[in-house]
Coordinates of C-alpha atoms in Angstrom, one line a residue:
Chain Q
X6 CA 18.3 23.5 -27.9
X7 CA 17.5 22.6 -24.0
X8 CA 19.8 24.5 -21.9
X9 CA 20.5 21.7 -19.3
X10 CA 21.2 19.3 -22.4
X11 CA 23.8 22.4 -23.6
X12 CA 25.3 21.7 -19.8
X13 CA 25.1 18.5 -19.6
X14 CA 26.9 17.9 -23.1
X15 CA 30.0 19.8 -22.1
X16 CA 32.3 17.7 -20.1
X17 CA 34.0 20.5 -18.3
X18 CA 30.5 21.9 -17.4
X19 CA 30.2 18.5 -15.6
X20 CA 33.1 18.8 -13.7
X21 CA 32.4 22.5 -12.6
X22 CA 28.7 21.1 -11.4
X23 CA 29.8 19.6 -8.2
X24 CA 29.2 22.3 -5.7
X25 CA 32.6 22.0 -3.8
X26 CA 34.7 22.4 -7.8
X27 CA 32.4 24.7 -8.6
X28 CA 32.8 26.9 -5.1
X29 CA 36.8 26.6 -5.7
X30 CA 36.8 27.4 -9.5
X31 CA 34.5 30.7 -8.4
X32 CA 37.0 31.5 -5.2
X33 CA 39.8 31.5 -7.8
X34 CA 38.2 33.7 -10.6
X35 CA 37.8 36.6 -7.9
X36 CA 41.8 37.0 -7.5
X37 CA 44.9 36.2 -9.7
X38 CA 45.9 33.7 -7.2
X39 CA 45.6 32.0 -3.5
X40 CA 47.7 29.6 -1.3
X41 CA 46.5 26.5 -0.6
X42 CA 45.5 27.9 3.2
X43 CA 43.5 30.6 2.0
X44 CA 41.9 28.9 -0.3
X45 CA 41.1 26.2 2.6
X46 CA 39.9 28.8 4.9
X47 CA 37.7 30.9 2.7
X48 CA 35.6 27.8 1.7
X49 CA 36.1 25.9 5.1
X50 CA 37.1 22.7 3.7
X51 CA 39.4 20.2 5.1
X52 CA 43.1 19.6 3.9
X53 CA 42.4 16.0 2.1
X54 CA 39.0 17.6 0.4
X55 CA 40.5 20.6 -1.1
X56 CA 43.4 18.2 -2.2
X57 CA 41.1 15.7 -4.1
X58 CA 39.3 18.5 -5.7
X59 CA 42.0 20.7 -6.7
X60 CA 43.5 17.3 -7.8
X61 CA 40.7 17.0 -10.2
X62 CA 40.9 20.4 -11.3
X63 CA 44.5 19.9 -12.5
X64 CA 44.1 16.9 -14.1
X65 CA 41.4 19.2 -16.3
X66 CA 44.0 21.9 -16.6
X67 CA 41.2 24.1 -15.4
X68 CA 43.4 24.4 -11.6
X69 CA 47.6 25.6 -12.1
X70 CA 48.9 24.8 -8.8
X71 CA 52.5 26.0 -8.1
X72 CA 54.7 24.4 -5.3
X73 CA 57.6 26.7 -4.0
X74 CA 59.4 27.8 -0.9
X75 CA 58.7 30.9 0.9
X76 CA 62.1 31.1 3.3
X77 CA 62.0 27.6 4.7
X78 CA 58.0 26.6 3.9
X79 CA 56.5 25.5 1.7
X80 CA 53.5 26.7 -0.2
X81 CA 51.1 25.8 -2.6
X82 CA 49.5 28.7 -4.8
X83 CA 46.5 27.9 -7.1
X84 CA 45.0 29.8 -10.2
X85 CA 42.5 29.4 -12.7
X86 CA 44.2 28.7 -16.1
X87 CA 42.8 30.7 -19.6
X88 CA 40.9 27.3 -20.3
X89 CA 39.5 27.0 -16.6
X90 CA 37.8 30.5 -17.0
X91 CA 37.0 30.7 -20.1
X92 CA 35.1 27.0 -18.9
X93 CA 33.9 28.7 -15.8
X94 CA 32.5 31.3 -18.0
X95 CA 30.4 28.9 -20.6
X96 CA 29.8 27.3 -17.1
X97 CA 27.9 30.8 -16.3
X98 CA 26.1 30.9 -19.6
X99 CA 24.9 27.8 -19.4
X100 CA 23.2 28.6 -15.9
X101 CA 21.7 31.9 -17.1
X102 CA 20.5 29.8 -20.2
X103 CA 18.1 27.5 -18.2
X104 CA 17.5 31.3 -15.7
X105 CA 16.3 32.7 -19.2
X106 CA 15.0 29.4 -20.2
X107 CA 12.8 29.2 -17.1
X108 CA 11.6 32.5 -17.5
X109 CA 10.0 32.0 -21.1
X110 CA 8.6 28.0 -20.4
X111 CA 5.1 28.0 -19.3
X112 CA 4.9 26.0 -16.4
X113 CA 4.1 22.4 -17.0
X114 CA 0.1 21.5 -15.5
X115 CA 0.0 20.1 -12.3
X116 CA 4.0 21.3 -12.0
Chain O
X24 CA 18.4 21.3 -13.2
X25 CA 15.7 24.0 -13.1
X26 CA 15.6 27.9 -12.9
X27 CA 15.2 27.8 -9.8
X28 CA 18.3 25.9 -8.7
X29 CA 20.4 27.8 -11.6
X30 CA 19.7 31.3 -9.9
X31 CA 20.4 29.9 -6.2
X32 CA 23.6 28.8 -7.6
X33 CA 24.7 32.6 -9.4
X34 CA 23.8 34.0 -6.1
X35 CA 26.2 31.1 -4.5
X36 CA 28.4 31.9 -7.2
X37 CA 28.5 35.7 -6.9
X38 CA 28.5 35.6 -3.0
X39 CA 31.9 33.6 -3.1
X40 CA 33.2 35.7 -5.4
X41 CA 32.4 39.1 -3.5
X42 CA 33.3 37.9 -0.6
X43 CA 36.8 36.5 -1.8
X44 CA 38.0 40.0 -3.7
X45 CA 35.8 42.5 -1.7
X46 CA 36.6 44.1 1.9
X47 CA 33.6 42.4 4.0
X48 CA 34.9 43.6 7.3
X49 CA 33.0 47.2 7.4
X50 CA 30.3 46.2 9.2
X51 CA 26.5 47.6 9.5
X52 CA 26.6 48.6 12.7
X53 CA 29.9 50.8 12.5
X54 CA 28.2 52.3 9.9
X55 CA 25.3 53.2 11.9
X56 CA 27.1 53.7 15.2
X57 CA 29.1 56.4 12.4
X58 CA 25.7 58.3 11.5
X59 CA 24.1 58.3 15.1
X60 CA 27.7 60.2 16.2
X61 CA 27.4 62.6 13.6
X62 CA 23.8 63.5 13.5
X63 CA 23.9 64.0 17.7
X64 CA 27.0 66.0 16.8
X65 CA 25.0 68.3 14.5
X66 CA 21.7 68.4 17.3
X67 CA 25.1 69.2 20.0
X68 CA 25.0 72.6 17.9
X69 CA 21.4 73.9 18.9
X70 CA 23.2 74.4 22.3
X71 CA 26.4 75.3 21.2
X72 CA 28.0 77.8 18.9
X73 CA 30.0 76.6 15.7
X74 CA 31.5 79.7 15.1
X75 CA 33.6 78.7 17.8
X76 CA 36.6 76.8 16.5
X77 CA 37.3 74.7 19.8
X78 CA 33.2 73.8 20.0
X79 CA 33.2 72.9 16.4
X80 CA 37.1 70.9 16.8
X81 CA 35.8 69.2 20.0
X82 CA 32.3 68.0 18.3
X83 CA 33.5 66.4 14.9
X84 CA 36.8 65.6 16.6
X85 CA 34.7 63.1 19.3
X86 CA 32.2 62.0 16.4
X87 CA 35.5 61.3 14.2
X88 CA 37.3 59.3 16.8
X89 CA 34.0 57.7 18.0
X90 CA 33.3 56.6 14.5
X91 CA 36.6 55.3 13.7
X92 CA 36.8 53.7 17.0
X93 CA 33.6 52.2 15.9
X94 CA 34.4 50.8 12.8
X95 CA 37.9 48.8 14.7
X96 CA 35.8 47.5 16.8
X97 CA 33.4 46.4 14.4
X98 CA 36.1 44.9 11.7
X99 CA 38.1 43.1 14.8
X100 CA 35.0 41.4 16.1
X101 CA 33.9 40.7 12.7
X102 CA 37.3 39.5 12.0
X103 CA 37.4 36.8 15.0
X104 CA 33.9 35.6 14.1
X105 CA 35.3 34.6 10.9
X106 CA 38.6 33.8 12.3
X107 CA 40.6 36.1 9.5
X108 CA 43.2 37.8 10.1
X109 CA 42.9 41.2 10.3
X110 CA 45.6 43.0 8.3
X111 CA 44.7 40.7 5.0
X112 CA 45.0 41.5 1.9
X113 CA 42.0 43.4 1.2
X114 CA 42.5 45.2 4.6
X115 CA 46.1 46.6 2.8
X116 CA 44.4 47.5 -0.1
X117 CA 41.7 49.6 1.7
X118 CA 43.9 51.4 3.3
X119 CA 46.0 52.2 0.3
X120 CA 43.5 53.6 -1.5
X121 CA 41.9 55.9 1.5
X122 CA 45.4 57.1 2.6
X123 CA 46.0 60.0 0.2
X124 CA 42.5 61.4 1.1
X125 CA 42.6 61.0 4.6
X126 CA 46.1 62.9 4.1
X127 CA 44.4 65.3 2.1
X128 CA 41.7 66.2 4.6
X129 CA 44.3 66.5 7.6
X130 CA 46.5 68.5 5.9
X131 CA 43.8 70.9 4.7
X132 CA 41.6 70.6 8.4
X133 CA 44.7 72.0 10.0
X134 CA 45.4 74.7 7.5
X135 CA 41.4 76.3 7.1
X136 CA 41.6 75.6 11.1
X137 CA 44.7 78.1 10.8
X138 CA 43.2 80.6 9.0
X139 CA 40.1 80.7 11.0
X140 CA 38.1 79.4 8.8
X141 CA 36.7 76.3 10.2
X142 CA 33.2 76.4 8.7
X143 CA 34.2 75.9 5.2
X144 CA 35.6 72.4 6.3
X145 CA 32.2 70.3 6.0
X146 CA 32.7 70.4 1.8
X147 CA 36.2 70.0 2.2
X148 CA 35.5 67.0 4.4
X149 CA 33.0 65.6 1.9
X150 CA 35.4 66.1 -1.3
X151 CA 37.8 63.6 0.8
X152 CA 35.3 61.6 1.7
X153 CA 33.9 61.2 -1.8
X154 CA 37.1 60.8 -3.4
X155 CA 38.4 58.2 0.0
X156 CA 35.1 56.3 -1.0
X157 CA 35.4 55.7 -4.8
X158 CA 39.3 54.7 -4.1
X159 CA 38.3 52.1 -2.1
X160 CA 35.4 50.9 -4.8
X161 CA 37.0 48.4 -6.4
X162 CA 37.4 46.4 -3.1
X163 CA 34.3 47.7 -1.2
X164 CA 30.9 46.8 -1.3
X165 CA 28.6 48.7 -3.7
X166 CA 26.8 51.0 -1.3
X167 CA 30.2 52.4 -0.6
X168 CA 30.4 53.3 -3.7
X169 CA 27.1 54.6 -3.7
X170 CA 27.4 57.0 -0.9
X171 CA 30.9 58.0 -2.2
X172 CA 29.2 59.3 -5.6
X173 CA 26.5 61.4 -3.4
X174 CA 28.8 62.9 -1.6
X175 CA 30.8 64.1 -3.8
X176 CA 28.0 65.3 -5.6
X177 CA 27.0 66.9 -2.7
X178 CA 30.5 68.3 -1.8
X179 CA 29.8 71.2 -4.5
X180 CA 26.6 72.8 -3.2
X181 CA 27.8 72.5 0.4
X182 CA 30.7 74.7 -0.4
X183 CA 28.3 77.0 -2.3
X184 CA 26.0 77.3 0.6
X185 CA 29.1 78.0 2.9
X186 CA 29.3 78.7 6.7
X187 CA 26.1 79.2 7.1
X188 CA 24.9 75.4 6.4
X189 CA 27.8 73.8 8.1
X190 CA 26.4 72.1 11.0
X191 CA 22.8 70.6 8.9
X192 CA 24.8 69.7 5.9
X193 CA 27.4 67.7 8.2
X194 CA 24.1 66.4 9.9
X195 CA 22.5 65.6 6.7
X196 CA 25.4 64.0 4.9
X197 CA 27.2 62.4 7.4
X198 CA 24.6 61.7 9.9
X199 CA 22.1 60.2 7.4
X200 CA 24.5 59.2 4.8
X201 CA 26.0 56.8 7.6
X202 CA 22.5 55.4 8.5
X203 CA 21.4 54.7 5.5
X204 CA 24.6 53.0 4.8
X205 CA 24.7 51.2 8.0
X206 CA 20.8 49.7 6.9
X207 CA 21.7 49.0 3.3
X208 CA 24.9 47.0 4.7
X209 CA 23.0 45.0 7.0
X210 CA 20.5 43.9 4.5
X211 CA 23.5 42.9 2.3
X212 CA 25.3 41.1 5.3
X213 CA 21.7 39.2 6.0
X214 CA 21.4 38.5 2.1
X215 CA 25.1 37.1 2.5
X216 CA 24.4 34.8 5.3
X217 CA 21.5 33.0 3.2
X218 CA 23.3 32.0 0.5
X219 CA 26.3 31.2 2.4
X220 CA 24.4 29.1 4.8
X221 CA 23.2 27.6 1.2
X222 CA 26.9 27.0 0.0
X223 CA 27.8 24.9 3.3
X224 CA 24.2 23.0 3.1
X225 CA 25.2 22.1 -0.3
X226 CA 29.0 21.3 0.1

């Protein structure tokens, strides 16, 4: 079976192929956990794009984000959830599916 | 999608994920400032004697300071290029891991500095080093790991070969060691920079 039709057939897939999800979903599958801030400051995104996308991500259960007090603040601490990496990790294989893929095609003539 | 756009996005993939668990603040040129010290601390010996316990203290005390000096200087610039803080996470957990070794190493400097017996100290030196190296592994980037493993390799014939190669092996190890670390890092940080730059052109 084509390996991009593999990707493109699996919803969560989708989701992690936008570049900004994707960089967030990868951030998060490097630690057990980061705030909100650090999360912000490692990719450089602003507050209201992280928030749309992290939104997203929760909605897909693939992003837990916790909400607590730390003294007086608050803070926000995200994670990948068991279905976000195991999606992040078919995610992977579909990518070194089309690598492999790619390797073995002949290039079309004139391509 | 094509190969070609599935590979960029591993290495965009793998970059973020390195540089979000690993310590990134050793830079290349501490690492090469590091092995320039120590290999023009072994050349200070074709004029002076290493027998004598202040000429050998005074040497590889001033490359040691001058290398660590080095290396803060490095990680705070690097850290207010990136605007990071410098005692993160990773920073905690580096220096965790290299404490016991470093611990190790002063304890037994002092006591083979004692006992007269100074020359013996480059394969002590190395066995820290080695083992301070692989500690720090699991945070650090590979060619740490690397040049841990070779020195503790190393660390046995040096202690075989005893006094007598004290100064070239401490040249050898440290000195080249620390270049060739210092290159391989700054090949790493310029591999780094490309697929970063990618990450923000596609974000």
């Amino acid at each position: 079976m084509n390996a991009v039709k593999c990707l493109v057939e699996d919803p969560q897939a989708v989701l992690l192929h936008e570049s900004r999800r994707l960089a967030i979903v990868s951030v998060l599958a490097a630690v057990p956990s980061l705030t909100f801030t650090e999360l912000r400051d490692t990719l450089e995104m602003t507050d209201g794009n992280l928030s749309v996308h992290l939104q997203k991500l929760e909605e897909a259960r693939v992003v837990a984000i916790d909400k607590q007090f730390v003294g007086r603040r608050p803070q926000t601490t995200c994670r990948l959830t068991p279905a976000g990496r195991d999606a992040f990790t078919r995610y992977l294989d579909h990518l070194e599916a089309i690598v492999r893929q790619g390797r073995t095609t002949p290039p079309r003539p004139g391509a | 999608m094509d190969a070609q756009e599935a590979t960029r996005t591993l290495e965009v993939i793998r970059t973020l994920m390195e540089r979000t668990c690993q310590y990134q603040f050793l830079t290349a040129r501490a690492g090469l400032a590091a092995g320039t010290l120590a290999a023009c601390g072994a050349l200070s010996f074709t004029f002076l004697d290493a027998a004598d316990p202040r000429h050998f203290g005074v040497v590889w005390g001033l490359v040691f300071v001058g290398s660590l000096l080095a290396t803060v200087l490095g990680t705070v610039l690097r850290v207010r290029e990136r605007g990071e803080r410098v005692w993160s996470r990773q920073t905690r957990a580096v220096v965790l891991a290299l404490a016991p070794s470093i611990f190790a190493a002063l304890v037994l400097t002092v006591f083979l500095f004692s006992l007269g017996l100074h020359l013996w100290l480059p394969g002590v030196w190395m066995l820290c080093y080695g083992q301070g190296a692989l500690a720090t592994s699991v945070y650090a980037p590979a060619p740490i790991r690397w040049l841990g493993i070779a020195v503790l390799g190393l660390s046995g014939p040096a202690l075989l070969l005893g006094p007598d190669a004290a100064v070239w092996t401490m040249g050898l190890v440290f000195g080249l060691g620390h270049v060739w670390l210092g290159v391989t890092l700054l090949a790493a940080e310029r591999r780094q920079q490309s697929a970063l730059r990618l990450h923000r052109t596609v974000a």
